[in-house]
CSV table of C-alpha atoms in Angstrom, one decimal:
chain,number,residue,atom,x,y,z
A,8,UNK,CA,-32.5,38.2,-35.1
A,9,UNK,CA,-30.0,37.2,-32.2
A,10,UNK,CA,-32.3,34.2,-31.3
A,11,UNK,CA,-32.5,33.1,-35.0
A,12,UNK,CA,-28.7,33.4,-35.3
A,13,UNK,CA,-28.2,31.4,-32.1
A,14,UNK,CA,-30.6,28.6,-33.2
A,15,UNK,CA,-29.0,28.5,-36.6
A,16,UNK,CA,-25.5,27.8,-34.8
A,17,UNK,CA,-26.9,25.6,-31.9
A,18,UNK,CA,-28.9,23.1,-33.8
A,19,UNK,CA,-26.1,22.0,-36.1
A,20,UNK,CA,-23.7,22.0,-33.2
A,21,UNK,CA,-26.0,19.7,-31.3
A,22,UNK,CA,-26.4,17.5,-34.5
A,23,UNK,CA,-22.8,17.2,-34.9
A,24,UNK,CA,-22.4,16.5,-31.3
A,25,UNK,CA,-24.8,13.7,-31.5
A,26,UNK,CA,-23.1,12.2,-34.6
A,27,UNK,CA,-19.7,12.3,-32.9
A,28,UNK,CA,-21.1,10.5,-29.8
A,29,UNK,CA,-22.8,7.8,-32.0
A,30,UNK,CA,-19.4,7.4,-33.8
A,31,UNK,CA,-17.5,7.0,-30.4
A,32,UNK,CA,-20.1,4.4,-29.2
A,33,UNK,CA,-19.8,2.5,-32.3
A,34,UNK,CA,-16.0,2.6,-32.3
A,35,UNK,CA,-15.8,1.4,-28.8
A,36,UNK,CA,-18.3,-1.3,-29.3
A,37,UNK,CA,-16.2,-2.4,-32.4
A,38,UNK,CA,-13.0,-2.5,-30.3
A,39,UNK,CA,-14.8,-4.7,-27.6
A,40,UNK,CA,-15.9,-7.1,-30.2
A,41,UNK,CA,-12.5,-7.2,-31.8
A,42,UNK,CA,-10.9,-7.9,-28.4
A,43,UNK,CA,-13.4,-10.6,-27.7
A,44,UNK,CA,-12.4,-12.3,-31.0
A,45,UNK,CA,-8.9,-11.9,-30.1
A,46,UNK,CA,-9.4,-13.5,-26.7
A,47,UNK,CA,-11.0,-16.6,-28.4
A,48,UNK,CA,-8.0,-17.1,-30.8
A,49,UNK,CA,-5.2,-16.6,-28.0
A,50,UNK,CA,-6.8,-19.0,-25.5
A,51,UNK,CA,-6.8,-22.7,-26.2
A,52,UNK,CA,-8.9,-25.3,-24.4
A,53,UNK,CA,-7.4,-27.5,-21.6
A,54,UNK,CA,-7.0,-31.2,-21.5
A,55,UNK,CA,-10.6,-31.7,-20.5
A,56,UNK,CA,-11.8,-29.6,-23.6
A,57,UNK,CA,-12.8,-26.6,-21.4
A,58,UNK,CA,-11.3,-23.3,-21.8
A,59,UNK,CA,-9.6,-22.2,-18.4
A,60,UNK,CA,-10.8,-19.2,-16.5
A,61,UNK,CA,-8.2,-16.5,-17.0
A,62,UNK,CA,-7.6,-14.5,-13.7
A,63,UNK,CA,-5.2,-11.5,-14.3
A,64,UNK,CA,-3.5,-9.4,-11.7
A,65,UNK,CA,-2.4,-6.1,-12.7
A,66,UNK,CA,1.0,-5.6,-10.7
A,67,UNK,CA,3.5,-3.8,-12.7
A,68,UNK,CA,6.3,-4.2,-9.8
A,69,UNK,CA,5.4,-7.8,-8.8
A,70,UNK,CA,9.1,-8.6,-8.0
A,71,UNK,CA,9.6,-5.7,-5.6
A,72,UNK,CA,9.3,-7.7,-2.6
A,73,UNK,CA,7.2,-5.5,-0.2
A,74,UNK,CA,3.9,-6.0,1.6
A,75,UNK,CA,1.9,-5.4,-1.6
A,76,UNK,CA,3.8,-8.2,-3.3
A,77,UNK,CA,3.2,-10.6,-0.4
A,78,UNK,CA,-0.7,-9.9,-0.9
A,79,UNK,CA,-0.4,-10.7,-4.6
A,80,UNK,CA,1.5,-14.0,-4.1
A,81,UNK,CA,-0.8,-15.1,-1.1
A,82,UNK,CA,-4.1,-14.1,-3.3
A,83,UNK,CA,-2.7,-16.4,-6.3
A,84,UNK,CA,-1.8,-19.4,-4.0
A,85,UNK,CA,-5.4,-19.1,-2.4
A,86,UNK,CA,-7.1,-19.0,-5.9
A,87,UNK,CA,-4.9,-22.1,-7.0
A,88,UNK,CA,-5.9,-24.0,-3.9
A,89,UNK,CA,-9.6,-23.1,-4.3
A,90,UNK,CA,-10.4,-23.3,-8.1
A,91,UNK,CA,-9.1,-26.1,-10.4
A,92,UNK,CA,-9.9,-24.5,-13.8
A,93,UNK,CA,-8.2,-21.1,-13.2
A,94,UNK,CA,-5.2,-19.9,-14.9
A,95,UNK,CA,-3.4,-17.0,-13.1
A,96,UNK,CA,-1.8,-14.2,-15.1
A,97,UNK,CA,0.4,-11.4,-13.9
A,98,UNK,CA,0.9,-8.2,-15.9
A,99,UNK,CA,4.3,-7.0,-14.9
A,100,UNK,CA,7.0,-4.6,-16.1
A,101,UNK,CA,9.8,-6.5,-14.4
A,102,UNK,CA,11.5,-7.4,-17.7
A,103,UNK,CA,14.9,-7.6,-16.1
A,104,UNK,CA,13.9,-11.2,-14.7
A,105,UNK,CA,12.3,-14.3,-16.2
A,106,UNK,CA,9.0,-15.8,-14.7
A,107,UNK,CA,11.1,-18.5,-13.2
A,108,UNK,CA,13.2,-16.1,-11.3
A,109,UNK,CA,10.3,-14.0,-10.1
A,110,UNK,CA,8.5,-17.0,-8.7
A,111,UNK,CA,11.7,-18.2,-7.1
A,112,UNK,CA,12.2,-14.7,-5.5
A,113,UNK,CA,8.6,-14.9,-4.2
A,114,UNK,CA,9.3,-18.2,-2.4
A,115,UNK,CA,12.8,-16.8,-1.0
A,116,UNK,CA,11.2,-13.7,0.4
A,117,UNK,CA,7.9,-14.7,1.4
A,118,UNK,CA,8.1,-18.6,1.8
A,119,UNK,CA,5.2,-18.9,-0.6
A,120,UNK,CA,5.1,-21.8,-2.9
A,121,UNK,CA,2.5,-21.8,-5.6
A,122,UNK,CA,0.8,-25.2,-6.7
A,123,UNK,CA,0.5,-24.5,-10.3
A,124,UNK,CA,2.5,-22.4,-12.9
A,125,UNK,CA,1.7,-18.7,-13.4
A,126,UNK,CA,1.5,-16.9,-16.9
A,127,UNK,CA,3.4,-13.7,-16.8
A,128,UNK,CA,2.7,-10.9,-19.5
A,129,UNK,CA,5.7,-8.7,-19.7
A,130,UNK,CA,4.8,-4.9,-20.2
A,131,UNK,CA,7.2,-2.6,-22.0
A,132,UNK,CA,5.7,0.7,-21.0
A,133,UNK,CA,6.1,0.5,-17.3
A,134,UNK,CA,7.9,3.8,-17.2
A,135,UNK,CA,4.7,5.5,-17.8
A,136,UNK,CA,3.6,5.1,-14.3
A,137,UNK,CA,6.8,6.1,-12.6
A,138,UNK,CA,6.7,9.3,-10.5
A,139,UNK,CA,9.8,10.7,-11.7
A,140,UNK,CA,8.5,11.1,-15.1
A,141,UNK,CA,6.0,13.7,-13.7
A,142,UNK,CA,7.6,16.3,-11.5
A,143,UNK,CA,4.3,18.1,-11.4
A,144,UNK,CA,0.7,17.0,-11.7
A,145,UNK,CA,2.1,13.6,-10.6
A,146,UNK,CA,-1.2,11.9,-9.5
A,147,UNK,CA,-2.8,12.9,-12.8
A,148,UNK,CA,0.2,12.0,-14.8
A,149,UNK,CA,0.7,8.6,-13.3
A,150,UNK,CA,-3.0,7.9,-13.7
A,151,UNK,CA,-3.0,8.7,-17.4
A,152,UNK,CA,0.1,6.8,-17.9
A,153,UNK,CA,-1.5,3.7,-16.2
A,154,UNK,CA,-4.3,3.8,-18.8
A,155,UNK,CA,-1.7,3.5,-21.5
A,156,UNK,CA,-0.1,0.5,-19.7
A,157,UNK,CA,-3.4,-1.0,-19.1
A,158,UNK,CA,-4.3,-0.7,-22.9
A,159,UNK,CA,-0.7,-2.6,-23.7
A,160,UNK,CA,-1.8,-5.2,-21.0
A,161,UNK,CA,-5.2,-5.7,-22.6
A,162,UNK,CA,-3.9,-6.0,-26.1
A,163,UNK,CA,-1.4,-8.7,-24.9
A,164,UNK,CA,-4.1,-10.8,-22.9
A,165,UNK,CA,-7.9,-10.3,-22.4
A,166,UNK,CA,-8.7,-12.1,-19.2
A,167,UNK,CA,-12.1,-13.2,-17.7
A,168,UNK,CA,-11.4,-11.7,-14.5
A,169,UNK,CA,-9.3,-8.7,-13.7
A,170,UNK,CA,-7.9,-7.7,-10.4
A,171,UNK,CA,-5.8,-4.6,-9.9
A,172,UNK,CA,-3.7,-5.4,-6.9
A,173,UNK,CA,-1.5,-2.2,-6.9
A,174,UNK,CA,-3.8,0.8,-7.0
A,175,UNK,CA,-4.2,1.6,-10.6
A,176,UNK,CA,-7.8,2.4,-10.6
A,177,UNK,CA,-7.7,4.2,-13.9
A,178,UNK,CA,-7.3,0.8,-15.6
A,179,UNK,CA,-10.6,-0.5,-14.3
A,180,UNK,CA,-12.9,1.1,-16.9
A,181,UNK,CA,-10.7,-0.2,-19.8
A,182,UNK,CA,-10.9,-3.7,-18.8
A,183,UNK,CA,-14.7,-3.7,-17.9
A,184,UNK,CA,-16.0,-1.7,-20.8
A,185,UNK,CA,-13.5,-2.7,-23.6
A,186,UNK,CA,-12.2,-6.1,-22.2
A,187,UNK,CA,-15.7,-7.3,-21.0
A,188,UNK,CA,-14.0,-8.5,-17.8
A,189,UNK,CA,-15.5,-8.9,-14.2
A,190,UNK,CA,-13.6,-6.5,-12.2
A,191,UNK,CA,-11.9,-6.6,-8.8
A,192,UNK,CA,-9.3,-4.7,-6.9
A,193,UNK,CA,-7.4,-4.6,-3.8
A,194,UNK,CA,-6.7,-1.2,-2.4
A,195,UNK,CA,-3.6,-0.8,-0.2
A,196,UNK,CA,-3.8,3.0,-0.2
A,197,UNK,CA,-6.3,5.5,-1.9
A,198,UNK,CA,-4.5,7.4,-4.6
A,199,UNK,CA,-6.1,10.5,-3.3
A,200,UNK,CA,-7.7,10.7,0.1
A,201,UNK,CA,-9.9,13.2,2.0
A,202,UNK,CA,-7.0,13.7,4.4
A,203,UNK,CA,-4.9,15.0,1.3
A,204,UNK,CA,-7.7,17.3,0.4
A,205,UNK,CA,-7.9,18.9,3.9
A,206,UNK,CA,-4.0,19.2,4.1
A,207,UNK,CA,-4.3,21.6,0.9
A,208,UNK,CA,-7.3,23.2,2.2
A,209,UNK,CA,-5.8,24.0,5.5
A,210,UNK,CA,-2.5,25.1,3.7
A,211,UNK,CA,-0.4,22.5,5.7
A,212,UNK,CA,3.2,22.0,4.5
A,213,UNK,CA,3.7,18.3,4.3
A,214,UNK,CA,6.0,16.1,2.1
A,215,UNK,CA,3.4,16.1,-0.6
A,216,UNK,CA,2.5,19.7,-0.4
A,217,UNK,CA,5.5,22.0,-0.8
A,218,UNK,CA,6.0,25.1,1.2
A,219,UNK,CA,5.9,27.5,-2.0
A,220,UNK,CA,2.4,26.2,-2.5
A,221,UNK,CA,1.1,26.7,1.2
A,222,UNK,CA,2.6,30.2,1.3
A,223,UNK,CA,0.8,31.2,-1.9
A,224,UNK,CA,-3.1,31.4,-1.6
A,225,UNK,CA,-3.5,31.4,-5.4
A,226,UNK,CA,-1.2,28.3,-5.8
A,227,UNK,CA,-3.3,26.7,-2.9
A,228,UNK,CA,-6.5,27.5,-4.5
A,229,UNK,CA,-5.4,26.0,-7.9
A,230,UNK,CA,-4.1,22.9,-6.1
A,231,UNK,CA,-7.3,22.5,-4.3
A,232,UNK,CA,-9.4,22.7,-7.4
A,233,UNK,CA,-7.0,20.0,-9.3
A,234,UNK,CA,-7.3,17.8,-6.1
A,235,UNK,CA,-11.0,18.0,-6.2
A,236,UNK,CA,-11.2,17.2,-9.9
A,237,UNK,CA,-8.9,14.3,-9.5
A,238,UNK,CA,-11.0,13.0,-6.5
A,239,UNK,CA,-14.1,13.0,-8.8
A,240,UNK,CA,-12.5,11.3,-11.6
A,241,UNK,CA,-10.9,8.6,-9.1
A,242,UNK,CA,-14.5,8.1,-7.5
A,243,UNK,CA,-15.9,7.6,-11.1
A,244,UNK,CA,-13.3,5.1,-12.3
A,245,UNK,CA,-13.2,3.1,-8.9
A,246,UNK,CA,-17.0,2.6,-9.0
A,247,UNK,CA,-16.6,0.3,-12.0
A,248,UNK,CA,-15.5,-2.4,-9.7
A,249,UNK,CA,-17.7,-5.4,-9.0
A,250,UNK,CA,-15.5,-6.4,-5.9
A,251,UNK,CA,-13.5,-3.8,-4.0
A,252,UNK,CA,-11.1,-5.1,-1.0
A,253,UNK,CA,-9.4,-2.8,1.2
A,254,UNK,CA,-6.5,-3.4,3.7
A,255,UNK,CA,-7.8,-1.4,6.7
A,256,UNK,CA,-10.5,0.5,8.3
A,257,UNK,CA,-8.8,3.7,7.4
A,258,UNK,CA,-8.7,2.9,3.7
A,259,UNK,CA,-12.3,1.7,3.9
A,260,UNK,CA,-13.6,5.1,5.3
A,261,UNK,CA,-11.6,6.9,2.4
A,262,UNK,CA,-12.8,4.4,-0.3
A,263,UNK,CA,-16.3,4.5,0.9
A,264,UNK,CA,-16.5,8.4,0.8
A,265,UNK,CA,-14.8,8.5,-2.8
A,266,UNK,CA,-16.0,5.6,-4.6
A,267,UNK,CA,-19.5,5.3,-3.0
A,268,UNK,CA,-19.8,1.6,-3.5
A,269,UNK,CA,-20.3,0.2,-0.1
A,270,UNK,CA,-22.2,-2.8,-1.3
A,271,UNK,CA,-19.4,-4.5,-2.9
A,272,UNK,CA,-16.6,-3.1,-0.6
A,273,UNK,CA,-15.0,-5.2,2.4
A,274,UNK,CA,-11.9,-5.3,4.5
A,275,UNK,CA,-9.3,-8.0,3.9
A,276,UNK,CA,-6.5,-7.6,6.2
A,277,UNK,CA,-3.1,-8.2,4.4
A,278,UNK,CA,-1.3,-11.5,5.3
A,279,UNK,CA,1.4,-10.8,7.7
A,280,UNK,CA,4.0,-13.4,8.2
A,281,UNK,CA,3.3,-13.5,12.2
A,282,UNK,CA,4.2,-17.2,12.3
A,283,UNK,CA,7.9,-16.4,11.6
A,284,UNK,CA,8.2,-14.3,14.9
A,285,UNK,CA,6.3,-16.7,17.3
A,286,UNK,CA,9.5,-18.6,18.1
A,287,UNK,CA,10.9,-15.4,19.7
A,288,UNK,CA,10.8,-15.6,23.5
A,289,UNK,CA,8.8,-13.0,25.2
A,290,UNK,CA,11.0,-12.7,28.3
A,291,UNK,CA,13.6,-10.0,27.5
A,292,UNK,CA,17.1,-9.2,29.2
A,293,UNK,CA,17.0,-6.1,31.1
A,294,UNK,CA,20.9,-5.4,30.9
A,295,UNK,CA,20.2,-3.0,28.0
A,296,UNK,CA,17.1,-1.5,26.4
A,297,UNK,CA,16.8,-1.0,22.7
A,298,UNK,CA,14.1,0.9,20.7
A,299,UNK,CA,13.8,-0.5,17.2
A,300,UNK,CA,12.0,1.1,14.2
A,301,UNK,CA,11.4,-1.0,11.0
A,302,UNK,CA,10.5,1.0,8.0
A,303,UNK,CA,11.9,1.9,4.5
A,304,UNK,CA,13.7,5.4,4.5
A,305,UNK,CA,10.9,7.2,2.8
A,306,UNK,CA,9.8,10.8,3.8
A,307,UNK,CA,6.4,9.7,5.0
A,308,UNK,CA,7.8,7.5,7.6
A,309,UNK,CA,9.0,10.5,9.6
A,310,UNK,CA,12.3,9.3,11.1
A,311,UNK,CA,13.2,12.8,12.1
A,312,UNK,CA,10.4,12.6,14.8
A,313,UNK,CA,11.7,9.4,15.9
A,314,UNK,CA,15.3,10.9,16.6
A,315,UNK,CA,13.9,14.3,18.1
A,316,UNK,CA,11.6,12.3,20.5
A,317,UNK,CA,14.5,10.0,21.4
A,318,UNK,CA,16.9,12.8,22.0
A,319,UNK,CA,14.2,14.5,24.3
A,320,UNK,CA,13.8,11.3,26.2
A,321,UNK,CA,17.7,11.2,26.9
A,322,UNK,CA,18.1,15.0,27.4
A,323,UNK,CA,15.3,15.3,30.1
A,324,UNK,CA,16.8,12.2,32.0
A,325,UNK,CA,13.3,10.6,32.4
A,326,UNK,CA,15.2,7.3,32.6
A,327,UNK,CA,16.5,7.8,36.3
A,328,UNK,CA,18.8,4.8,37.0
A,329,UNK,CA,17.7,2.8,33.8
A,330,UNK,CA,20.3,0.8,31.9
A,331,UNK,CA,21.9,2.3,28.7
A,332,UNK,CA,19.4,2.8,25.8
A,333,UNK,CA,19.9,2.6,22.1
A,334,UNK,CA,17.6,3.5,19.2
A,335,UNK,CA,18.1,1.2,16.2
A,336,UNK,CA,16.8,2.4,12.8
A,337,UNK,CA,16.3,-0.6,10.5
A,338,UNK,CA,15.0,0.0,6.8
A,339,UNK,CA,15.6,-0.4,3.0
A,340,UNK,CA,17.1,2.1,0.8
A,341,UNK,CA,15.8,1.9,-2.6
A,342,UNK,CA,17.8,4.7,-4.3
A,343,UNK,CA,20.3,7.5,-4.0
A,344,UNK,CA,17.4,9.8,-2.6
A,345,UNK,CA,16.8,7.2,0.2
A,346,UNK,CA,20.7,7.2,0.9
A,347,UNK,CA,20.7,10.8,1.0
A,348,UNK,CA,17.8,10.9,3.5
A,349,UNK,CA,20.0,8.7,5.9
A,350,UNK,CA,22.9,10.8,5.5
A,351,UNK,CA,20.4,13.9,6.8
A,352,UNK,CA,19.2,11.7,9.6
A,353,UNK,CA,22.8,11.1,10.6
A,354,UNK,CA,23.5,14.8,10.5
A,355,UNK,CA,20.4,15.3,12.7
A,356,UNK,CA,21.7,13.0,15.2
A,357,UNK,CA,25.0,14.9,15.3
A,358,UNK,CA,23.1,18.1,15.9
A,359,UNK,CA,21.0,16.7,18.7
A,360,UNK,CA,24.2,14.8,20.2
A,361,UNK,CA,22.8,11.4,20.2
A,362,UNK,CA,25.1,9.8,17.5
A,363,UNK,CA,26.4,7.3,20.1
A,364,UNK,CA,23.1,6.1,21.0
A,365,UNK,CA,21.5,5.7,17.5
A,366,UNK,CA,22.4,2.8,15.1
A,367,UNK,CA,21.5,2.7,11.5
A,368,UNK,CA,21.0,-0.8,9.8
A,369,UNK,CA,20.3,-0.5,6.3
A,370,UNK,CA,19.1,-3.4,3.7
A,371,UNK,CA,19.9,-6.1,6.4
A,372,UNK,CA,19.1,-9.8,6.0
A,373,UNK,CA,15.9,-11.1,7.7
A,374,UNK,CA,17.8,-13.1,10.4
A,375,UNK,CA,19.4,-9.9,11.6
A,376,UNK,CA,16.1,-8.1,11.6
A,377,UNK,CA,14.7,-10.9,13.7
A,378,UNK,CA,17.5,-10.8,16.0
A,379,UNK,CA,17.2,-7.0,16.7
A,380,UNK,CA,13.4,-7.4,17.3
A,381,UNK,CA,14.0,-10.4,19.6
A,382,UNK,CA,16.3,-8.1,21.8
A,383,UNK,CA,14.1,-5.0,21.5
A,384,UNK,CA,12.1,-3.4,24.4
A,385,UNK,CA,10.0,-1.0,22.4
A,386,UNK,CA,9.0,-1.1,18.7
A,387,UNK,CA,8.4,2.3,17.3
A,388,UNK,CA,6.4,3.6,14.4
A,389,UNK,CA,5.7,7.4,13.5
A,390,UNK,CA,4.2,7.5,10.0
A,391,UNK,CA,1.0,9.7,9.9
A,392,UNK,CA,-1.9,7.9,8.6
A,393,UNK,CA,-0.2,4.8,7.6
A,394,UNK,CA,-2.9,2.8,5.8
A,395,UNK,CA,-2.3,-0.3,7.5
A,396,UNK,CA,1.2,-1.0,9.1
A,397,UNK,CA,2.7,-4.6,8.6
A,398,UNK,CA,5.7,-3.3,10.3
A,399,UNK,CA,3.6,-2.7,13.4
A,400,UNK,CA,2.0,-6.2,13.4
A,401,UNK,CA,5.5,-7.8,12.9
A,402,UNK,CA,6.9,-5.7,16.0
A,403,UNK,CA,3.9,-7.0,18.1
A,404,UNK,CA,4.4,-10.6,16.9
A,405,UNK,CA,8.1,-10.4,17.7
A,406,UNK,CA,7.3,-9.3,21.3
A,407,UNK,CA,8.2,-5.7,21.3
A,408,UNK,CA,6.0,-3.2,23.2
A,409,UNK,CA,4.6,-1.3,20.3
A,410,UNK,CA,4.4,2.6,20.2
A,411,UNK,CA,2.8,3.6,16.9
A,412,UNK,CA,1.3,6.9,15.5
A,413,UNK,CA,-2.1,7.7,16.7
A,414,UNK,CA,-3.8,7.6,13.3
A,415,UNK,CA,-4.6,5.2,10.4
A,416,UNK,CA,-4.5,1.7,10.5
A,417,UNK,CA,-2.4,1.3,13.9
A,418,UNK,CA,-5.0,3.4,15.6
A,419,UNK,CA,-8.1,1.7,14.1
A,420,UNK,CA,-7.1,-1.9,13.4
A,421,UNK,CA,-3.9,-3.0,15.1
A,422,UNK,CA,-3.0,-1.4,18.4
A,423,UNK,CA,-6.5,-1.8,19.8
A,424,UNK,CA,-7.6,-3.7,23.0
A,425,UNK,CA,-7.8,-7.4,22.5
A,426,UNK,CA,-10.3,-9.1,24.8
A,427,UNK,CA,-10.4,-5.9,26.7
A,428,UNK,CA,-6.6,-5.8,27.4
A,429,UNK,CA,-4.1,-3.4,26.4
A,430,UNK,CA,-1.8,-4.4,23.2
A,431,UNK,CA,0.5,-1.4,23.0
A,432,UNK,CA,0.5,2.5,23.0
A,433,UNK,CA,-0.1,5.3,20.6
A,434,UNK,CA,1.4,8.8,20.4
A,435,UNK,CA,1.2,12.0,18.1
A,436,UNK,CA,4.2,14.4,18.5
A,437,UNK,CA,7.7,14.8,20.0
A,438,UNK,CA,6.6,15.2,23.6
A,439,UNK,CA,4.0,12.4,23.8
A,440,UNK,CA,6.5,10.1,22.0
A,441,UNK,CA,9.2,10.9,24.7
A,442,UNK,CA,6.6,10.7,27.6
A,443,UNK,CA,5.3,7.2,26.3
A,444,UNK,CA,8.7,5.8,25.8
A,445,UNK,CA,9.7,6.7,29.4
A,446,UNK,CA,6.4,5.2,30.7
A,447,UNK,CA,7.1,2.0,29.0
A,448,UNK,CA,10.6,1.8,30.3
A,449,UNK,CA,9.4,2.5,33.7
A,450,UNK,CA,7.0,-0.4,33.9
A,451,UNK,CA,7.9,-3.5,35.7
A,452,UNK,CA,9.2,-6.4,33.5
A,453,UNK,CA,6.1,-8.3,34.5
A,454,UNK,CA,3.7,-5.6,33.2
A,455,UNK,CA,5.8,-5.3,30.0
A,456,UNK,CA,5.5,-9.2,29.6
A,457,UNK,CA,1.6,-9.0,30.0
A,458,UNK,CA,1.5,-6.3,27.3
A,459,UNK,CA,3.7,-8.5,24.9
A,460,UNK,CA,1.4,-11.4,25.4
A,461,UNK,CA,-1.7,-9.5,24.8
A,462,UNK,CA,-0.3,-8.1,21.6
A,463,UNK,CA,1.1,-11.6,20.3
A,464,UNK,CA,-2.4,-13.2,20.8
A,465,UNK,CA,-4.2,-10.2,19.0
A,466,UNK,CA,-2.0,-10.4,15.8
A,467,UNK,CA,-3.3,-13.9,14.7
A,468,UNK,CA,-6.2,-11.7,13.1
A,469,UNK,CA,-3.7,-10.8,10.5
A,470,UNK,CA,-2.3,-14.3,9.6
A,471,UNK,CA,-2.1,-15.9,6.2
A,472,UNK,CA,-5.0,-18.2,7.0
A,473,UNK,CA,-7.2,-15.4,8.1
A,474,UNK,CA,-6.4,-13.6,4.7
A,475,UNK,CA,-7.2,-16.7,2.7
A,476,UNK,CA,-10.6,-17.1,4.4
A,477,UNK,CA,-11.7,-13.3,4.0
A,478,UNK,CA,-10.2,-13.1,0.5
A,479,UNK,CA,-12.1,-16.2,-0.9
A,480,UNK,CA,-15.3,-14.7,0.6
A,481,UNK,CA,-14.8,-11.4,-0.9
A,482,UNK,CA,-13.9,-12.6,-4.5
A,483,UNK,CA,-16.5,-15.2,-4.9
A,484,UNK,CA,-19.1,-13.1,-6.9
A,485,UNK,CA,-16.3,-12.7,-9.7
A,486,UNK,CA,-16.5,-16.5,-10.0
A,487,UNK,CA,-20.3,-17.0,-10.2
């Protein structure tokens, strides 16, 4: 009787599920056909009678002026140089500026001049991808928000080739299956990484894993399940790509383990403006030593580690009869939270009695940044698992002896021997940073000069020209 009851309930349920699945497939197919029709109506033929190939970049913050934006503008310039019948489109949420102002800003900040006009598609729902909207379950909230933002983009313009250049992987299936586009992406940083999973699994307290979670085994287990679910979904949407470009070996390892699409994944180092720093002389004055750090005042950059290691260096008098020493922290403040962070760092300097030796230079013009780098002996970087490290490359090009964190991009790609010669140093904690700074300062000027020369020669691997070559090789399958 029980079996008969089960069958009588199960068979209609399966039948109903089958009908719903068929309806869903028909609906999605209908949407795809409708979008294709819309595409034909909205795009007109060029002067030669041929319809241009639309290549769209999804970059909601294209006017931000960071390393990710430099990649975007270099990529567009490269495509315009190579392909004649291509129109580049940028989906952006920067509605406070006109297209002309955005292009002018790119030229002013990065000295990148485009050979042809760019079409901008302005999006109204960018607030859906802002972290502040999701105090909890931020990763999931932003990812779902990006799907709605992607849908708005798709309705406004259906491209032939879609490239996500800002890390919104959840938009990829939308453009592939509904838009019928060929899909590429440039991954600066995986939305979730195996390192993030291990931080939660080991109950480590970090900036993205609060103490109240690490102290509660139940919360930790729940967060771990949530992270594993998210990593599975992230892998699923990422594998929709036809071409995957990553910015470093560190990012490559994570994307290969999460997306499992090795055949179409390659490293394309971001274009660093090394040329700008090559006119800085490598010979330095030894009257005063300065240690310079260049990075935004964000929690993951770990400025407190820099200050504590510097204080240890001064306190333990490792310097002997060395000239006076200064730590100069150069960075951008994006908002009030960043400014509060700087105030906390100043309080830390007072506590450690190093305020007279530490300078803060916030939102300074490029020429002043260049001057500080020209005078500096050591370039300092402390972020754990930095995905690449454009600032590290710039310090090396400018002729500082780099001391970076022994992880991520600096460890695997940048501060590595070049032609068998040392290019810089790596450290992990307060003690090793203090010891290595003392060691660098104890070297003879000749030895430091040799390291600087090696470093400068090595950074040509990260030039604009090298980016153009590897980028074109990677995206070629999308244009066949």
